[in-house]
PDB file of C-alpha atoms in Angstrom:
ATOM      1  CA  VAL A  18     112.111 119.133  69.979  1.00 86.00           C
ATOM      2  CA  GLY A  19     110.969 122.545  71.163  1.00 89.00           C
ATOM      3  CA  MET A  20     109.973 123.788  67.705  1.00 92.00           C
ATOM      4  CA  LYS A  21     106.758 125.800  67.539  1.00 95.00           C
ATOM      5  CA  LEU A  22     104.844 124.975  64.368  1.00 95.00           C
ATOM      6  CA  PRO A  23     101.478 125.760  62.818  1.00 96.00           C
ATOM      7  CA  GLY A  24      99.279 122.752  62.182  1.00 97.00           C
ATOM      8  CA  ILE A  25      95.807 121.600  61.254  1.00 98.00           C
ATOM      9  CA  VAL A  26      93.767 119.205  63.400  1.00 98.00           C
ATOM     10  CA  THR A  27      93.084 116.108  61.262  1.00 98.00           C
ATOM     11  CA  ASN A  28      91.389 113.779  63.752  1.00 98.00           C
ATOM     12  CA  ILE A  29      90.110 113.835  67.323  1.00 98.00           C
ATOM     13  CA  THR A  30      90.055 110.779  69.590  1.00 97.00           C
ATOM     14  CA  ASN A  31      89.158 110.264  73.240  1.00 96.00           C
ATOM     15  CA  PHE A  32      92.892 110.463  74.133  1.00 96.00           C
ATOM     16  CA  GLY A  33      93.847 113.564  72.127  1.00 97.00           C
ATOM     17  CA  ALA A  34      94.043 115.196  68.720  1.00 98.00           C
ATOM     18  CA  PHE A  35      96.149 114.398  65.661  1.00 98.00           C
ATOM     19  CA  VAL A  36      97.696 117.429  63.974  1.00 98.00           C
ATOM     20  CA  ASP A  37      99.227 117.714  60.486  1.00 97.00           C
ATOM     21  CA  ILE A  38     102.433 119.741  60.872  1.00 96.00           C
ATOM     22  CA  GLY A  39     103.646 119.328  57.303  1.00 93.00           C
ATOM     23  CA  VAL A  40     105.727 116.161  57.650  1.00 92.00           C
ATOM     24  CA  HIS A  41     104.852 112.644  56.507  1.00 89.00           C
ATOM     25  CA  GLN A  42     103.503 111.716  59.939  1.00 93.00           C
ATOM     26  CA  ASP A  43     100.766 113.523  61.888  1.00 96.00           C
ATOM     27  CA  GLY A  44     101.681 114.393  65.459  1.00 97.00           C
ATOM     28  CA  LEU A  45      99.584 113.618  68.521  1.00 98.00           C
ATOM     29  CA  VAL A  46      98.595 116.243  71.056  1.00 97.00           C
ATOM     30  CA  HIS A  47      97.714 114.105  74.084  1.00 97.00           C
ATOM     31  CA  LEU A  48      94.618 115.067  76.075  1.00 96.00           C
ATOM     32  CA  SER A  49      96.846 116.336  78.907  1.00 96.00           C
ATOM     33  CA  GLN A  50      98.717 118.630  76.473  1.00 97.00           C
ATOM     34  CA  LEU A  51      95.702 120.249  74.767  1.00 97.00           C
ATOM     35  CA  SER A  52      95.222 122.990  77.352  1.00 95.00           C
ATOM     36  CA  ASN A  53      96.785 124.493  80.468  1.00 95.00           C
ATOM     37  CA  ARG A  54      93.562 123.674  82.314  1.00 95.00           C
ATOM     38  CA  TYR A  55      92.059 120.229  82.920  1.00 94.00           C
ATOM     39  CA  ILE A  56      89.768 118.972  80.179  1.00 94.00           C
ATOM     40  CA  SER A  57      87.972 115.645  79.907  1.00 94.00           C
ATOM     41  CA  ASP A  58      86.997 115.815  76.232  1.00 95.00           C
ATOM     42  CA  PRO A  59      89.276 117.057  73.407  1.00 96.00           C
ATOM     43  CA  HIS A  60      86.214 118.513  71.656  1.00 96.00           C
ATOM     44  CA  GLU A  61      86.136 121.194  74.399  1.00 95.00           C
ATOM     45  CA  VAL A  62      89.325 122.694  72.943  1.00 96.00           C
ATOM     46  CA  VAL A  63      89.715 121.694  69.272  1.00 97.00           C
ATOM     47  CA  LYS A  64      87.729 120.678  66.221  1.00 97.00           C
ATOM     48  CA  VAL A  65      88.732 118.950  62.982  1.00 98.00           C
ATOM     49  CA  GLN A  66      90.320 121.310  60.400  1.00 98.00           C
ATOM     50  CA  GLN A  67      91.092 123.898  63.102  1.00 98.00           C
ATOM     51  CA  HIS A  68      94.417 125.729  62.638  1.00 98.00           C
ATOM     52  CA  VAL A  69      96.528 125.492  65.811  1.00 97.00           C
ATOM     53  CA  MET A  70     100.049 126.298  67.048  1.00 97.00           C
ATOM     54  CA  VAL A  71     101.864 123.320  68.543  1.00 97.00           C
ATOM     55  CA  THR A  72     105.237 122.645  70.149  1.00 96.00           C
ATOM     56  CA  VAL A  73     107.159 119.463  69.334  1.00 96.00           C
ATOM     57  CA  THR A  74     107.843 117.727  72.659  1.00 96.00           C
ATOM     58  CA  GLU A  75     109.192 114.356  71.503  1.00 96.00           C
ATOM     59  CA  VAL A  76     110.151 112.579  68.275  1.00 95.00           C
ATOM     60  CA  ASP A  77     110.213 108.756  68.313  1.00 94.00           C
ATOM     61  CA  GLU A  78     111.675 107.673  64.976  1.00 91.00           C
ATOM     62  CA  LYS A  79     111.484 103.938  65.761  1.00 94.00           C
ATOM     63  CA  ARG A  80     107.733 104.074  66.326  1.00 94.00           C
ATOM     64  CA  SER A  81     107.159 106.908  63.802  1.00 92.00           C
ATOM     65  CA  ARG A  82     105.514 109.109  66.404  1.00 95.00           C
ATOM     66  CA  ILE A  83     105.640 112.822  67.040  1.00 96.00           C
ATOM     67  CA  ALA A  84     104.417 114.100  70.411  1.00 97.00           C
ATOM     68  CA  LEU A  85     103.052 117.642  70.420  1.00 97.00           C
ATOM     69  CA  SER A  86     101.734 120.129  72.966  1.00 97.00           C
ATOM     70  CA  MET A  87      99.313 123.036  72.696  1.00 97.00           C
ATOM     71  CA  LYS A  88      99.979 124.312  76.218  1.00 94.00           C
ATOM     72  CA  THR A  89     100.996 127.963  76.350  1.00 88.00           C
ATOM     73  CA  ASP A  90     104.130 129.224  78.057  1.00 76.00           C
ATOM     74  CA  GLU A  91     102.361 130.986  80.884  1.00 65.00           C
ATOM     75  CA  LYS A  92     105.136 131.874  83.298  1.00 59.00           C
ATOM     76  CA  PRO A  93     104.801 134.071  86.357  1.00 53.00           C
ATOM     77  CA  ALA A  94     106.239 137.552  85.975  1.00 49.00           C
ATOM     78  CA  LEU A  95     109.818 137.795  87.186  1.00 51.00           C
ATOM     79  CA  PRO A  96     110.699 140.281  89.925  1.00 52.00           C
ATOM     80  CA  LYS A  97     112.267 143.471  88.551  1.00 53.00           C
ATOM     81  CA  ASN A  98     115.270 143.346  90.931  1.00 52.00           C
ATOM     82  CA  LYS A  99     117.362 141.010  88.785  1.00 51.00           C
ATOM     83  CA  LYS A 100     120.065 143.539  87.816  1.00 52.00           C
ATOM     84  CA  ASN A 101     123.018 141.462  89.081  1.00 53.00           C
ATOM     85  CA  GLU A 102     122.283 138.383  86.987  1.00 54.00           C
ATOM     86  CA  PRO A 103     124.272 137.981  83.771  1.00 54.00           C
ATOM     87  CA  LYS A 104     122.273 138.358  80.599  1.00 55.00           C
ATOM     88  CA  LYS A 105     121.596 135.148  78.739  1.00 54.00           C
ATOM     89  CA  GLN A 106     123.288 134.709  75.391  1.00 52.00           C
ATOM     90  CA  ALA A 107     120.779 134.831  72.583  1.00 51.00           C
ATOM     91  CA  GLU A 108     120.547 131.458  70.871  1.00 52.00           C
ATOM     92  CA  PRO A 109     121.260 131.576  67.151  1.00 52.00           C
ATOM     93  CA  GLN A 110     118.030 131.543  65.190  1.00 54.00           C
ATOM     94  CA  THR A 111     117.922 128.789  62.614  1.00 61.00           C
ATOM     95  CA  ASP A 112     115.613 129.002  59.673  1.00 72.00           C
ATOM     96  CA  MET A 113     112.197 127.424  60.419  1.00 72.00           C
ATOM     97  CA  ALA A 114     112.134 125.812  56.974  1.00 74.00           C
ATOM     98  CA  SER A 115     115.412 124.003  57.649  1.00 78.00           C
ATOM     99  CA  LYS A 116     114.134 122.753  61.025  1.00 76.00           C
ATOM    100  CA  LEU A 117     110.938 121.488  59.417  1.00 76.00           C
ATOM    101  CA  ALA A 118     112.904 119.850  56.587  1.00 77.00           C
ATOM    102  CA  ALA A 119     115.131 118.082  59.124  1.00 78.00           C
ATOM    103  CA  LEU A 120     112.068 116.787  60.977  1.00 79.00           C
ATOM    104  CA  ALA A 121     110.390 115.708  57.741  1.00 78.00           C
ATOM    105  CA  SER A 122     113.494 113.811  56.617  1.00 81.00           C
ATOM    106  CA  LYS A 123     113.198 111.574  59.686  1.00 80.00           C
ATOM    107  CA  PHE A 124     109.803 110.279  58.505  1.00 77.00           C
ATOM    108  CA  LYS A 125     110.390 109.550  54.809  1.00 68.00           C
TER     109      LYS A 125
END
């Protein structure tokens, strides 16, 4: 969950788009997760075979479902007067291939 992955749109339905992210199960980008703005038809945003960047939002192994989002991380700019706050520790970067392999192993 939280991984950003490249994918290819494989199918479009009235409730969202299915995206191949390189595991045995395509993930679903629900209509509400296709864009930061409101859309009524997925065809407004994506088309079949389009290359997209998605974020894994949920993995349901029991139902073999992967929930994805295409929303961007648009955050308001932070005020510059934040000198007294402690700096966040950088999270260790794990290899993307190992993350993808771990996700793929859940759907074999």
